[in-house]
Coordinates of C-alpha atoms in Angstrom, one line a residue:
M1 CA 47.1 -25.2 -17.5
K2 CA 47.4 -27.2 -14.5
G3 CA 45.7 -24.5 -12.5
D4 CA 42.8 -24.6 -14.5
A5 CA 42.2 -28.3 -13.8
Q6 CA 42.3 -27.8 -10.0
M7 CA 39.6 -24.4 -10.5
A8 CA 37.4 -26.8 -12.1
T9 CA 37.3 -29.1 -9.0
V10 CA 36.5 -26.1 -6.4
E11 CA 33.0 -26.7 -5.1
K12 CA 30.6 -23.9 -4.8
M13 CA 29.2 -23.2 -1.8
P14 CA 25.5 -22.3 -2.1
M15 CA 24.2 -20.1 0.9
L16 CA 21.9 -17.4 1.4
Q17 CA 23.0 -13.8 1.7
E18 CA 22.4 -14.0 5.6
G19 CA 24.9 -17.0 6.0
Y20 CA 27.3 -15.2 4.1
D21 CA 27.2 -12.1 6.2
K22 CA 27.3 -14.2 9.5
L23 CA 30.8 -15.8 8.0
T24 CA 31.8 -12.3 7.1
S25 CA 31.1 -10.7 10.4
E26 CA 32.8 -13.9 12.2
L27 CA 35.8 -13.4 10.1
K28 CA 36.3 -9.8 10.7
R29 CA 35.9 -10.7 14.3
L30 CA 38.6 -13.1 14.2
K31 CA 40.9 -10.6 12.3
I32 CA 40.6 -8.1 15.2
E33 CA 41.5 -11.0 17.8
R34 CA 44.6 -12.1 15.7
P35 CA 47.0 -9.2 16.8
Q36 CA 45.5 -9.5 20.4
I37 CA 46.4 -13.0 20.4
V38 CA 49.9 -12.2 19.3
D39 CA 50.4 -9.6 22.3
A40 CA 49.1 -12.0 24.6
I41 CA 51.9 -14.5 23.3
E42 CA 54.7 -11.9 23.5
E43 CA 53.5 -11.0 27.1
A44 CA 53.6 -14.8 27.9
R45 CA 56.9 -15.0 26.7
A46 CA 58.2 -12.1 28.6
H47 CA 57.2 -14.2 31.8
G48 CA 60.2 -16.2 31.4
D49 CA 60.2 -20.2 31.2
L50 CA 57.9 -21.2 28.3
S51 CA 57.5 -24.9 29.3
E52 CA 55.9 -23.9 32.7
N53 CA 53.8 -21.1 31.3
A54 CA 50.2 -22.0 30.8
E55 CA 49.3 -18.5 29.5
Y56 CA 51.7 -18.8 26.9
H57 CA 50.6 -22.5 25.7
A58 CA 46.8 -21.3 25.9
A59 CA 47.6 -18.4 24.0
K60 CA 49.5 -20.4 21.3
E61 CA 46.5 -22.8 20.8
R62 CA 44.1 -20.1 20.5
Q63 CA 46.1 -18.8 18.0
G64 CA 46.4 -21.9 16.0
Q65 CA 42.4 -22.0 16.3
I66 CA 42.1 -18.5 14.9
E67 CA 44.4 -18.9 11.9
A68 CA 42.8 -22.4 11.2
T69 CA 39.3 -20.9 11.4
I70 CA 40.3 -17.8 9.4
A71 CA 41.6 -20.0 6.8
D72 CA 38.5 -22.2 6.9
I73 CA 35.9 -19.1 6.5
E74 CA 38.0 -17.4 3.8
D75 CA 37.9 -20.8 1.9
K76 CA 34.1 -20.5 2.4
L77 CA 33.8 -17.3 1.2
S78 CA 35.9 -17.8 -2.0
R79 CA 33.5 -20.7 -3.0
A80 CA 30.4 -18.9 -1.8
Q81 CA 27.5 -18.8 -4.2
I82 CA 24.9 -16.5 -2.9
I83 CA 21.4 -17.3 -3.6
D84 CA 18.2 -15.2 -3.2
P85 CA 15.4 -17.8 -2.6
R86 CA 12.9 -14.9 -4.0
D87 CA 14.8 -15.4 -7.4
L88 CA 14.1 -18.8 -7.7
S89 CA 10.6 -20.4 -8.8
G90 CA 9.4 -23.6 -10.4
D91 CA 7.8 -26.6 -9.2
K92 CA 10.9 -28.6 -7.7
V93 CA 12.5 -28.6 -4.5
V94 CA 15.7 -26.6 -4.8
F95 CA 18.2 -24.9 -2.6
G96 CA 16.7 -22.2 -0.8
A97 CA 13.2 -23.4 -1.1
T98 CA 10.6 -23.5 1.7
V99 CA 9.0 -26.6 1.6
T100 CA 5.8 -27.7 3.8
L101 CA 5.7 -31.6 4.7
L102 CA 3.0 -33.5 5.9
D103 CA 4.1 -36.5 8.2
E104 CA 2.4 -39.4 8.5
D105 CA -0.2 -37.9 11.2
D106 CA -0.6 -35.2 8.3
K107 CA 1.0 -32.6 10.6
P108 CA 2.6 -29.8 8.6
I109 CA 6.2 -29.4 9.1
K110 CA 8.1 -26.5 7.2
Y111 CA 11.8 -26.4 6.3
Q112 CA 13.8 -24.3 4.3
I113 CA 16.7 -26.0 2.3
V114 CA 20.1 -23.8 3.3
G115 CA 23.9 -23.9 3.3
Q116 CA 25.8 -26.2 5.7
T117 CA 27.0 -23.2 7.6
E118 CA 23.2 -21.9 8.1
A119 CA 21.3 -24.8 8.9
D120 CA 19.7 -24.9 12.3
A121 CA 16.9 -27.5 12.8
K122 CA 15.3 -26.0 15.5
S123 CA 14.5 -22.8 13.5
G124 CA 13.3 -25.0 10.6
R125 CA 16.5 -24.7 8.4
I126 CA 18.1 -27.8 7.3
S127 CA 20.9 -28.3 5.1
Y128 CA 20.8 -29.2 1.7
N129 CA 23.2 -32.1 2.7
S130 CA 21.3 -33.4 5.6
P131 CA 19.4 -36.8 5.0
I132 CA 16.0 -34.9 4.7
G133 CA 17.8 -32.3 2.6
R134 CA 18.8 -34.7 0.4
A135 CA 15.7 -36.6 0.1
L136 CA 13.7 -33.2 -0.7
I137 CA 15.6 -31.9 -3.5
G138 CA 14.6 -32.3 -6.8
R139 CA 11.0 -33.5 -5.5
S140 CA 7.7 -32.1 -6.3
V141 CA 4.3 -31.2 -4.7
D142 CA 2.5 -34.4 -3.5
D143 CA 5.7 -36.7 -3.9
E144 CA 6.1 -39.0 -1.3
V145 CA 9.5 -38.7 0.7
E146 CA 11.0 -41.8 2.9
V147 CA 13.9 -40.2 5.1
S148 CA 15.8 -42.5 7.0
V149 CA 16.7 -41.1 10.5
P150 CA 18.8 -42.8 13.5
A151 CA 14.9 -42.9 15.1
G152 CA 14.1 -45.0 11.8
D153 CA 12.2 -44.5 8.5
R154 CA 10.1 -41.3 8.2
Y155 CA 7.5 -40.9 5.5
Y156 CA 6.6 -37.2 4.3
V157 CA 4.3 -35.9 1.5
V158 CA 5.4 -32.5 0.1
S159 CA 2.3 -30.4 0.3
K160 CA 3.9 -27.0 -0.8
I161 CA 6.8 -25.4 -2.1
E162 CA 7.5 -21.6 -1.9
F163 CA 10.5 -19.4 -2.7
I164 CA 10.6 -16.6 0.3

């Protein structure tokens, strides 16, 4: 019974297939590196005095990083909820939607709402958890959106919502 209550608190992590695939390949790469690090530790250990052995300490540190990253990626993959934007429709901004905004100068800006691991502002992909992402979720075409960013408040109008 206790396990059921705990399962209910596991938060699903929405992501696109592309983000899931990227995490999966990173996990594979780390699992290949894992035994190589163990070998490096063994080799460094064979060199004698561990307190003076920089290779040993570097390899142990890298091993800790790899184990932590593997655990983190496995956690994300176990909670992954893959969403294909092409399966979505509607007139509200939701995860996976591509939104065209008009800024105060009526200049169009296009963003796709993606998962935290997939966000890349330079390529127009913003996390649903980012200030702009949170401001956009649930909005419709012609809604005005105010976003507080470090540079100050920005105002946008939602001009188009696509599921592509």
